[in-house]
Coordinates of C-alpha atoms and ligand atoms in Angstrom, one line a residue:
X1297 CA 17.1 28.8 -8.9
X1298 CA 14.6 25.9 -8.4
X1299 CA 13.2 24.5 -10.5
X1300 CA 11.1 21.6 -9.4
X1301 CA 7.6 20.5 -11.0
X1302 CA 4.6 19.5 -10.1
X1303 CA 1.7 16.6 -10.6
X1304 CA -2.1 17.4 -8.9
X1305 CA -3.9 14.1 -8.8
X1306 CA -7.5 14.6 -7.8
X1307 CA -10.0 12.1 -7.8
X1308 CA -13.8 11.6 -8.9
X1309 CA -16.9 10.2 -8.8
X1310 CA -16.5 8.5 -5.2
X1311 CA -14.2 8.0 -2.6
X1312 CA -12.0 5.1 -2.4
X1313 CA -10.5 4.2 -6.0
X1314 CA -7.2 4.2 -4.2
X1315 CA -6.1 7.7 -5.0
X1316 CA -3.0 6.5 -2.8
X1317 CA -1.9 3.8 -4.3
X1318 CA -2.0 4.8 -7.9
X1319 CA -0.3 8.2 -6.6
X1320 CA 2.6 5.7 -4.9
X1321 CA 2.8 3.9 -8.1
X1322 CA 3.0 7.1 -10.3
X1323 CA 5.8 8.6 -7.9
X1324 CA 7.7 4.7 -7.5
X1325 CA 7.7 4.9 -11.5
X1326 CA 8.7 8.4 -11.4
X1327 CA 12.3 7.4 -9.5
X1328 CA 12.8 4.2 -10.9
X1329 CA 13.3 6.8 -13.8
X1330 CA 16.0 8.7 -11.5
X1331 CA 14.0 11.5 -10.7
X1332 CA 13.5 12.7 -6.9
X1333 CA 10.1 12.8 -5.9
X1334 CA 8.4 14.2 -3.0
X1335 CA 5.1 13.7 -2.0
X1336 CA 2.0 15.5 -0.6
X1337 CA -1.5 14.6 0.7
X1338 CA -4.0 17.1 0.9
X1339 CA -7.2 16.7 3.0
X1340 CA -9.7 18.5 2.9
X1341 CA -10.8 17.7 6.9
X1342 CA -10.6 19.3 9.3
X1343 CA -9.3 17.5 12.5
X1344 CA -5.3 19.4 12.6
X1345 CA -3.7 15.6 11.9
X1346 CA -5.6 12.4 12.2
X1347 CA -3.5 11.3 15.3
X1348 CA -7.2 11.9 17.1
X1349 CA -9.7 9.6 15.1
X1350 CA -11.1 6.4 15.1
X1351 CA -9.3 4.8 13.4
X1352 CA -13.4 3.4 12.4
X1353 CA -14.4 6.2 11.0
X1354 CA -10.7 6.6 9.5
X1355 CA -8.4 3.7 9.5
X1356 CA -5.2 3.2 10.7
X1357 CA -2.7 6.6 11.7
X1358 CA 0.4 6.3 9.9
X1359 CA 3.5 7.5 11.7
X1360 CA 6.9 9.4 10.7
X1361 CA 10.1 9.0 11.7
X1362 CA 10.1 13.1 13.0
X1363 CA 6.5 12.1 14.5
X1364 CA 4.4 13.1 12.4
X1365 CA 0.5 11.1 12.5
X1366 CA -0.4 11.2 8.7
X1367 CA -3.2 9.5 6.6
X1368 CA -2.5 5.9 5.7
X1369 CA -1.9 7.2 1.8
X1370 CA 1.2 8.4 3.5
X1371 CA 2.3 4.8 3.9
X1372 CA 1.6 3.6 0.5
X1373 CA 3.5 6.4 -0.4
X1374 CA 6.7 5.1 1.6
X1375 CA 6.4 0.8 0.5
X1376 CA 6.3 2.2 -2.9
X1377 CA 8.7 4.6 -3.0
X1378 CA 10.8 3.6 -0.1
X1379 CA 11.0 7.4 0.4
X1380 CA 10.5 8.0 4.6
X1381 CA 7.5 11.2 3.9
X1382 CA 7.5 13.6 7.0
X1383 CA 5.5 16.2 8.7
X1384 CA 5.6 18.7 5.6
X1385 CA 4.1 15.1 3.1
X1386 CA 0.6 16.0 4.9
X1387 CA -1.1 19.0 5.1
X1388 CA -5.5 19.2 6.8
X1389 CA -7.9 21.8 6.1
X1390 CA -7.5 22.0 10.0
X1391 CA -3.4 23.0 10.2
X1392 CA -4.0 25.3 7.3
X1393 CA -6.8 27.0 8.9
X1394 CA -5.3 27.2 12.6
X1395 CA -1.5 28.2 10.8
X1396 CA -4.0 31.6 9.2
X1397 CA -6.0 31.5 13.1
X1398 CA -2.7 31.8 14.7
X1399 CA -1.2 34.4 12.4
X1400 CA -4.4 36.7 12.4
X1401 CA -4.1 36.2 16.2
X1402 CA -0.5 37.8 16.1
X1403 CA -2.0 40.7 14.3
X1404 CA 0.2 39.5 10.9
X1405 CA -2.9 40.7 8.3
X1406 CA -1.8 44.3 9.8
X1407 CA -5.8 44.7 9.9
X1408 CA -6.9 43.3 7.0
X1409 CA -10.4 40.4 6.3
X1410 CA -8.8 37.1 6.4
X1411 CA -10.6 35.0 4.0
X1412 CA -11.1 31.9 1.9
X1413 CA -9.2 33.9 -1.2
X1414 CA -6.4 34.7 -1.1
X1415 CA -5.5 33.9 2.9
X1416 CA -6.3 30.0 3.0
X1417 CA -5.6 29.1 -0.9
X1418 CA -1.7 31.2 -0.4
X1419 CA -1.3 29.3 3.0
X1420 CA -2.2 26.0 0.1
X1421 CA 0.2 26.8 -2.0
X1422 CA 3.6 28.0 0.8
X1423 CA 2.2 24.3 2.0
X1424 CA 3.3 23.0 -1.7
X1425 CA 5.9 24.7 -2.3
X1426 CA 7.3 24.3 1.3
X1427 CA 8.0 20.9 -1.0
X1428 CA 10.6 22.4 -3.7
X1429 CA 14.1 22.1 -3.1
X1430 CA 16.5 22.3 -5.7
X1431 CA 17.3 18.9 -6.8
X1432 CA 14.0 17.1 -6.4
X1433 CA 12.2 17.0 -9.4
X1434 CA 8.7 16.4 -9.5
X1435 CA 6.8 16.8 -6.3
X1436 CA 3.4 14.6 -6.5
X1437 CA -0.1 16.7 -4.1
X1438 CA -2.7 14.3 -3.7
X1439 CA -6.2 15.7 -2.9
X1440 CA -7.8 13.9 -0.7
X1441 CA -12.1 13.8 -1.2
X1442 CA -13.6 13.5 -4.5
X1443 CA -14.0 17.1 -7.0
X1444 CA -17.2 18.4 -5.9
X1445 CA -16.8 18.4 -2.0
X1446 CA -17.6 21.6 -0.5
X1447 CA -14.3 21.0 1.6
X1448 CA -12.4 20.5 -0.8
X1449 CA -13.2 24.0 -3.4
X1450 CA -10.6 25.7 -1.5
X1451 CA -8.2 23.2 -2.2
X1452 CA -9.1 23.0 -6.0
X1453 CA -8.7 26.5 -6.0
X1454 CA -4.9 27.3 -4.7
X1455 CA -4.2 24.4 -7.3
X1456 CA -5.9 26.6 -10.1
X1457 CA -4.2 29.7 -9.1
X1458 CA -0.6 27.7 -8.9
X1459 CA -0.9 26.5 -12.0
X1460 CA -1.7 30.5 -13.2
X1461 CA 1.5 31.9 -11.9
X1462 CA 3.9 28.4 -12.6
X1463 CA 5.2 28.7 -16.3
X1464 CA 3.8 26.6 -18.9
X1465 CA 5.1 22.8 -18.6
X1466 CA 5.4 23.2 -14.4
X1467 CA 2.4 21.8 -13.8
X1468 CA 0.6 18.4 -14.5
X1469 CA -3.1 17.7 -13.4
X1470 CA -4.1 14.0 -13.2
X1471 CA -7.9 12.9 -12.4
X1472 CA -8.5 9.5 -11.7
X1473 CA -12.2 8.6 -11.6
X1474 CA -14.2 5.9 -11.8
X1475 CA -15.6 4.0 -14.8
X1476 CA -18.5 1.8 -13.4
X1477 CA -20.0 -1.2 -15.2
X1478 CA -23.5 -1.8 -15.4
X1479 CA -23.9 -6.1 -15.1
X1480 CA -27.5 -5.7 -15.8
X1481 CA -27.5 -4.5 -18.6
X1482 CA -22.8 -5.2 -19.6
X1483 CA -22.5 -2.0 -20.1
X1484 CA -19.6 0.9 -19.1
X1485 CA -20.2 4.5 -18.0
X1486 CA -18.9 7.3 -18.6
X1487 CA -20.9 9.7 -17.8
X1488 CA -20.7 10.6 -13.7
X1489 CA -16.7 11.0 -15.4
X1490 CA -17.7 13.7 -16.9
X1491 CA -20.0 15.6 -14.7
X1492 CA -16.4 15.2 -12.2
X1493 CA -14.5 16.5 -15.4
X1494 CA -17.0 19.6 -16.0
X1495 CA -17.1 20.0 -12.4
X1496 CA -13.0 20.5 -12.3
X1497 CA -13.4 22.8 -16.1
X1498 CA -16.1 24.8 -14.1
X1499 CA -13.0 25.7 -11.4
X1500 CA -10.7 26.3 -13.9
X1501 CA -9.1 23.3 -13.3
X1502 CA -8.3 21.0 -17.4
X1503 CA -6.6 17.8 -16.7
X1504 CA -4.1 16.7 -19.0
X1505 CA -4.9 12.8 -18.4
X1506 CA -7.7 11.1 -17.1
X1507 CA -7.0 7.1 -15.0
X1508 CA -9.9 5.0 -15.3
X1509 CA -10.7 2.7 -12.2
X1510 CA -12.7 0.0 -13.9
X1511 CA -14.2 -3.5 -13.5
X1512 CA -13.0 -4.3 -17.2
X1513 CA -11.3 -3.4 -20.2
X1514 CA -12.8 -0.1 -21.8
X1515 CA -12.5 -0.7 -25.2
X1516 CA -11.2 2.0 -28.1
X1517 CA -14.6 3.5 -28.7
X1518 CA -15.1 4.7 -24.6
X1519 CA -11.5 6.0 -24.3
X1520 CA -12.2 8.2 -27.8
X1521 CA -15.6 9.0 -25.7
X1522 CA -14.0 10.2 -22.5
X1523 CA -11.6 12.2 -24.2
X1524 CA -14.0 13.9 -26.5
X1525 CA -16.4 14.8 -23.8
X1526 CA -13.8 14.6 -20.8
X1527 CA -11.3 17.2 -23.7
X1528 CA -7.9 15.5 -22.6
X1529 CA -6.4 13.8 -25.8
X1530 CA -6.8 9.7 -26.0
X1531 CA -4.0 8.7 -25.4
X1532 CA -4.1 10.3 -22.5
X1533 CA -7.2 8.3 -20.9
X1534 CA -5.9 5.1 -18.9
X1535 CA -7.0 2.0 -18.0
X1536 CA -6.6 1.2 -14.2
X1537 CA -8.5 -2.6 -13.9
X1538 CA -8.7 -4.5 -10.6
X1539 CA -5.5 -6.0 -10.1
X1540 CA -6.3 -9.7 -8.9
X1541 CA -3.6 -10.8 -6.6
X1542 CA -1.5 -7.7 -6.0
X1543 CA -1.4 -3.9 -5.7
X1544 CA 2.0 -4.1 -6.4
X1545 CA 0.8 -4.9 -9.3
X1546 CA -0.5 -1.6 -10.4
X1547 CA 2.7 0.3 -11.0
X1548 CA 3.5 -1.7 -14.0
X1549 CA 0.2 -1.3 -15.4
X1550 CA 0.7 2.3 -15.4
X1551 CA 3.6 2.0 -16.9
X1552 CA 2.6 -0.4 -19.7
X1553 CA 0.2 2.4 -20.9
X1554 CA 2.9 5.2 -20.9
X1555 CA 1.8 7.3 -18.0
X1556 CA 5.8 8.3 -16.5
X1557 CA 6.4 8.6 -20.2
X1558 CA 3.8 10.8 -20.8
X1559 CA 4.1 12.5 -17.5
X1560 CA 8.0 13.1 -18.1
X1561 CA 6.4 15.0 -21.5
X1562 CA 3.9 17.0 -19.8
X1563 CA 6.3 18.6 -17.5
X1564 CA 9.3 18.9 -20.2
X1565 CA 11.7 16.3 -18.2
X1566 CA 13.9 13.9 -19.9
X1567 CA 14.6 11.4 -17.6
X1568 CA 16.4 7.8 -17.5
X1569 CA 15.9 4.5 -18.2
X1570 CA 13.5 2.6 -15.4
X1571 CA 14.9 0.5 -13.7
X1572 CA 12.6 -1.5 -11.4
X1573 CA 14.2 -4.6 -10.9
X1574 CA 13.8 -5.5 -7.7
X1575 CA 9.6 -4.8 -7.9
X1576 CA 9.9 -6.9 -10.5
X1577 CA 11.7 -9.8 -8.5
X1578 CA 9.9 -8.9 -5.7
X1579 CA 6.6 -9.3 -7.7
X1580 CA 7.3 -12.2 -9.1
X1581 CA 7.9 -13.5 -5.6
X1582 CA 4.4 -12.5 -5.1
X1583 CA 3.1 -14.3 -7.9
X1584 CA 4.7 -17.6 -7.3
X1585 CA 4.7 -18.8 -3.6
X1586 CA 5.9 -21.2 -2.5
X1587 CA 3.4 -21.3 0.0
X1588 CA 1.2 -20.5 2.8
X1589 CA 1.2 -19.3 6.4
X1590 CA -2.0 -18.3 8.1
X1591 CA -1.7 -15.3 10.5
X1592 CA -4.4 -14.9 13.8
X1593 CA -3.9 -10.4 14.0
X1594 CA -6.0 -10.6 17.1
X1595 CA -7.2 -6.6 17.2
X1596 CA -10.4 -4.4 17.9
X1597 CA -10.9 -2.6 14.1
X1598 CA -10.4 -6.1 12.5
X1599 CA -13.6 -5.5 10.4
X1600 CA -12.1 -2.5 9.0
X1601 CA -8.8 -4.0 6.8
X1602 CA -7.6 0.1 6.5
X1603 CA -7.7 -0.2 10.5
X1604 CA -4.4 -2.5 10.4
X1605 CA -3.1 -1.3 6.9
X1606 CA 0.9 -1.2 7.7
X1607 CA 0.5 -4.3 9.9
X1608 CA -1.2 -6.6 7.4
X1609 CA 1.2 -5.0 3.9
X1610 CA 4.0 -6.1 6.8
X1611 CA 3.4 -9.7 7.0
X1612 CA 2.5 -9.9 3.9
X1613 CA 6.3 -8.8 3.0
X1614 CA 7.3 -10.9 5.6
X1615 CA 6.1 -13.4 3.3
X1616 CA 6.8 -12.0 0.5
X1617 CA 10.7 -12.2 1.6
X1618 CA 10.4 -15.5 1.8
X1619 CA 8.1 -16.7 -1.2
X1620 CA 5.5 -17.8 1.2
X1621 CA 2.0 -16.3 1.2
X1622 CA 0.5 -15.1 4.6
X1623 CA -3.3 -15.3 4.3
X1624 CA -5.1 -13.4 8.2
X1625 CA -7.5 -14.8 9.9
X1626 CA -8.9 -11.5 10.8
X1627 CA -9.9 -11.8 15.2
X1628 CA -12.0 -9.8 17.3
X1629 CA -10.2 -9.7 20.7
X1630 CA -14.2 -10.1 22.2
X1631 CA -14.9 -12.8 19.7
X1632 CA -11.7 -14.2 22.3
X1633 CA -13.7 -13.1 25.3
X1634 CA -16.5 -15.1 24.3
X1635 CA -15.2 -18.2 23.1
X1636 CA -11.9 -19.2 24.1
X1637 CA -8.7 -18.8 22.7
X1638 CA -8.2 -22.4 20.9
X1639 CA -12.4 -22.3 19.8
X1640 CA -10.8 -19.4 17.6
X1641 CA -6.9 -19.4 16.9
X1642 CA -6.8 -23.3 16.8
X1643 CA -5.1 -23.7 13.7
X1644 CA -3.6 -20.8 12.4
X1645 CA 0.6 -20.6 12.5
X1646 CA 1.4 -17.7 13.5
X1647 CA -0.8 -14.5 16.7
X1648 CA -0.1 -10.6 15.8
X1649 CA -1.6 -8.4 18.5
X1650 CA -1.3 -5.1 16.8
X1651 CA -1.9 -2.0 18.7
X1652 CA -4.8 -0.4 20.2
X1653 CA -6.0 2.2 22.9
X1654 CA -8.8 1.5 25.8
X1655 CA -9.7 -1.7 28.0
X1656 CA -12.0 -3.3 25.7
X1657 CA -10.6 -6.6 24.3
X1658 CA -8.0 -6.4 26.2
X1659 CA -9.0 -9.5 28.0
X1660 CA -9.4 -11.2 24.2
X1661 CA -6.0 -10.0 23.5
X1662 CA -4.1 -11.4 26.3
X1663 CA -6.1 -15.0 26.4
X1664 CA -4.8 -15.0 22.7
X1665 CA -1.1 -14.9 23.7
X1666 CA -1.2 -16.7 26.7
X1667 CA -2.7 -19.6 24.3
X1668 CA 0.4 -18.5 21.8
X1669 CA 3.0 -18.6 24.5
X1670 CA 1.4 -21.7 26.5
X1671 CA 1.4 -23.5 22.7
X1672 CA 4.7 -22.8 22.0
X1673 CA 3.1 -20.6 18.1
X1674 CA 5.1 -17.6 17.2
X1675 CA 4.0 -14.6 18.2
X1676 CA 4.8 -11.2 17.7
X1677 CA 4.0 -8.0 19.9
X1678 CA 3.2 -4.1 18.4
X1679 CA 3.0 -0.8 20.8
X1680 CA 0.1 -2.1 23.2
X1681 CA 0.6 -6.2 21.6
X1682 CA 3.9 -5.4 23.9
X1683 CA 1.7 -3.7 27.3
X1684 CA -1.1 -6.6 27.4
X1685 CA 2.3 -9.5 26.6
X1686 CA 3.4 -8.0 30.0
X1687 CA 0.9 -8.2 31.7
X1688 CA -0.3 -11.4 30.6
X1689 CA 3.7 -12.8 32.1
X1690 CA 3.1 -10.8 35.3
X1691 CA -0.4 -12.4 35.3
X1692 CA 0.5 -15.9 35.4
X1693 CA 4.2 -16.2 34.8
X1694 CA 4.8 -13.6 38.0
X1695 CA 1.7 -14.3 39.9
X1696 CA 0.8 -11.5 40.3
X1697 CA -2.9 -12.3 39.0
X1698 CA -4.3 -8.1 39.3
X1699 CA -1.5 -6.7 37.7
X1700 CA -2.8 -4.6 35.2
X1701 CA -2.8 -0.7 33.2
X1702 CA -2.1 2.5 34.5
X1703 CA -4.1 3.0 31.7
X1704 CA -6.7 1.1 32.8
X1705 CA -6.9 2.8 35.7
X1706 CA -6.3 6.0 33.8
X1707 CA -9.8 5.9 31.8
X1708 CA -11.7 3.4 34.8
X1709 CA -10.2 3.8 37.7
X1710 CA -9.6 -0.2 38.1
X1711 CA -7.7 -2.0 40.2
X1712 CA -4.4 -0.3 42.5
X1713 CA -2.0 1.4 40.1
X1714 CA 1.0 -0.6 43.2
X1715 CA 0.4 -3.2 40.3
X1716 CA 0.6 -1.8 37.0
X1717 CA 3.7 -3.5 34.9
X1718 CA 1.9 -0.7 32.3
X1719 CA 2.6 2.6 33.5
X1720 CA 2.3 6.5 32.4
X1721 CA 6.4 8.0 32.3
X1722 CA 6.9 11.5 34.1
X1723 CA 6.6 13.0 30.7
X1724 CA 3.2 11.9 30.3
X1725 CA 2.1 12.8 33.5
X1726 CA 0.1 16.7 33.3
X1727 CA -0.4 16.3 29.5
X1728 CA -4.1 16.5 29.0
X1729 CA -4.8 17.5 25.8
X1730 CA -5.5 14.5 23.5
X1731 CA -3.4 15.3 19.6
X1732 CA 0.5 14.7 19.3
X1733 CA 0.7 15.0 22.3
X1734 CA 2.2 11.1 23.5
X1735 CA 5.7 9.2 22.4
X1736 CA 5.9 9.9 19.3
X1737 CA 8.6 9.7 15.8
X1738 CA 11.5 7.7 15.6
X1739 CA 13.6 6.2 18.9
X1740 CA 16.0 4.5 19.1
X1741 CA 16.5 1.2 21.0
X1742 CA 19.7 -0.9 22.1
X1743 CA 19.7 -4.7 21.8
X1744 CA 21.2 -7.3 23.7
X1745 CA 23.2 -8.9 22.1
X1746 CA 22.6 -12.7 22.2
X1747 CA 19.0 -12.3 21.5
X1748 CA 17.2 -13.5 18.6
X1749 CA 15.7 -9.8 18.6
X1750 CA 19.5 -8.7 18.0
X1751 CA 20.1 -11.7 16.5
X1752 CA 17.0 -10.5 13.4
X1753 CA 18.0 -7.1 13.4
X1754 CA 21.5 -8.1 13.0
X1755 CA 22.6 -5.4 14.7
X1756 CA 23.2 -3.1 17.7
X1757 CA 21.3 0.2 17.2
X1758 CA 18.2 0.6 15.5
X1759 CA 15.0 2.9 15.5
X1760 CA 11.5 2.5 15.2
X1761 CA 9.0 4.5 15.5
X1762 CA 6.6 5.3 18.3
X1763 CA 3.1 6.1 19.3
X1764 CA 1.8 6.2 22.1
X1765 CA 1.5 7.3 25.8
X1766 CA 2.5 4.4 28.5
X1767 CA 5.5 1.9 29.5
X1768 CA 6.8 -0.9 30.8
X1769 CA 6.7 0.0 34.6
X1770 CA 10.5 0.7 35.0
X1771 CA 9.6 -0.5 38.3
X1772 CA 8.1 -4.1 37.8
X1773 CA 10.8 -5.0 35.3
X1774 CA 13.0 -6.9 37.8
X1775 CA 10.4 -9.2 39.0
X1776 CA 9.3 -9.6 35.1
X1777 CA 13.2 -10.2 33.9
X1778 CA 13.7 -13.1 38.0
X1779 CA 10.6 -14.2 36.5
X1780 CA 12.2 -15.1 33.2
X1781 CA 11.5 -12.8 30.4
X1782 CA 14.3 -11.5 28.4
X1783 CA 14.2 -7.8 27.8
X1784 CA 16.3 -7.5 24.4
X1785 CA 16.0 -3.6 23.7
X1786 CA 16.5 -0.6 25.5
X1787 CA 16.0 2.7 25.0
X1788 CA 19.4 3.4 25.2
X1789 CA 19.2 6.7 27.8
X1790 CA 16.5 5.8 29.4
X1791 CA 16.7 2.8 30.0
X1792 CA 12.5 2.6 28.9
X1793 CA 11.8 -1.8 27.2
X1794 CA 12.3 -1.4 23.9
X1795 CA 11.7 -5.4 23.5
X1796 CA 10.8 -8.4 25.3
X1797 CA 11.7 -12.1 24.1
X1798 CA 10.9 -15.4 25.4
X1799 CA 14.5 -17.9 25.0
X1800 CA 11.6 -20.8 25.7
X1801 CA 10.0 -20.9 22.9
X1802 CA 10.1 -20.4 18.7
X1803 CA 9.1 -17.0 18.9
X1804 CA 8.1 -14.8 21.3
X1805 CA 9.3 -11.3 20.1
X1806 CA 7.2 -7.8 20.9
X1807 CA 7.3 -4.3 20.6
X1808 CA 7.2 -1.2 22.2
X1809 CA 7.4 0.5 18.8
X1810 CA 5.6 -0.4 15.2
X1811 CA 8.0 -1.8 12.9
X1812 CA 4.9 -2.4 10.7
X1813 CA 5.4 1.1 9.7
X1814 CA 9.3 1.0 8.4
X1815 CA 8.2 -2.3 6.3
X1816 CA 8.8 -2.3 2.2
X1817 CA 7.6 -4.6 0.0
X1818 CA 11.1 -4.7 -1.6
X1819 CA 13.1 -5.3 2.3
X1820 CA 10.4 -6.9 4.9
X1821 CA 10.6 -5.3 8.2
X1822 CA 13.3 -8.0 8.9
X1823 CA 10.9 -9.2 12.6
X1824 CA 8.0 -9.7 10.8
X1825 CA 10.7 -11.8 8.0
X1826 CA 11.3 -13.6 11.0
X1827 CA 8.1 -14.1 11.8
X1828 CA 6.2 -15.5 9.0
X1829 CA 9.4 -17.4 8.5
X1830 CA 8.9 -18.9 12.0
X1831 CA 6.0 -19.5 11.6
X1832 CA 5.5 -21.6 8.5
X1833 CA 8.5 -23.6 9.7
X1834 CA 7.3 -23.8 13.4
X1835 CA 3.6 -25.5 11.4
X1836 CA 5.3 -27.5 9.0
X1837 CA 6.9 -29.2 12.1
X1838 CA 3.8 -29.4 13.8
X1839 CA 2.7 -30.9 10.4
X1840 CA 5.5 -33.7 10.7
Ligands
LIG1428 N1 -2.5 2.4 24.5 C1 -1.5 2.5 24.6 C2 -0.2 3.4 25.3 O1 -1.0 4.3 24.7 C3 -1.0 1.6 23.9 C4 -1.0 2.3 22.2 C5 -0.5 1.4 20.9 O2 -0.6 0.4 21.1 N2 -0.2 2.1 19.8 O3 0.3 3.0 25.4

């Protein structure tokens, strides 16, 4: 018999409360008690997935092993729970509707009127139940957006029905809300939370636990008030204060208030003792760093941290591994175009160029890469970062000043395709749809013995996640190699370039993949760990 239990997590008052972090933290706590968990993020927007959305609007697109382009909250889930997510872990309104409409076209509703209730709500419940498998103890379901949003309603209604259909003790509702602090009067306010819970109750959902995001400590009196007006027991009013140092403190903050045991009690689960040894050891390294290093991240969306979420996290993990605190110089590539690399990058210990799309900013990225290459400053390139590094190398080392990416030709008719060092592969030639059509998900990469990459990864065959259309042009590999670029990793069957590096440089490595998605605070990705370590050592050497 399948006996999974469910925790539904909703948000109140405002968005960006850290619902993803809180859900991930609860996931970690349950897992640390030996429970097998699954996580699901439901997004009420109409895009089928976030793959086509602008990073400025939505932040980073997180890619799973099975090639799903998903919400960045799945990144938190993976980083906290150390479990890979899948296509089934992120469902949007767009996905639900497109499935229902497809079924309608196939005649599967037998002439009936297709409606939000029951057809859309049934499809939502099916998506939730799809995660229910023998052996899975708890499924955490996080709803994006805020209670009261029109677009979220079908989901909340589906939750209500879901609860009704399950035996008592199978479902728990957690509401995460903001308790604002009014500086002028020095008070905290519970009214918005009361209203948010009223909205939930109107639809028929009574939260079992309220997690309060606050700037300051909330007193027992306030807790009692929230409990009374929101109809929850006062022990179930939890405080999630802003953390001073690291988001990785959140799980312990919740554990100290008994959140994990409360969830288990509600769901009638008798768990093992919590084992957070690795997490606590990691936190100790975060909170007591011995060194600091500054890394420049040269991108196009640097004003919004979420656009490169996993990249910043992975860099931080690299530091955590070696008790090094990583600080970021967030550089807009176009500023380098205006002011020059030296003016903007001078003093940093490492340069990272992340993934990206389109021509804008690429000259600045290439100038940054050239600066790092010539000044022997450690450089790590990710995806577009590798492509820019290859074109920069072709232009300035292989004496191919007209080297371009086919992407620029396709976008703006720029240049001559015979000079494309980065080109569209056959499989992408006739693809016109934008959504879900890239090279996506985990692919093998075979490393060349004797290279730095081989040494860093410590194995010959590795798997990394991809999300791109263009590849290093196989016809140009010979020129690149002849001029001293090392191809340190290739796709074993297709021979496509996966990793490049330079010999006479302390650390100049770029990958066609997105290793940042697989980095964890308790286990940094080896490329990031090695990058931060070398960047720190090299800057120490320069300082001597
Ligand atoms: N724009 C490049 C491509 O499509 C790189 C994509 C990326 O960096 N994720 O191939």
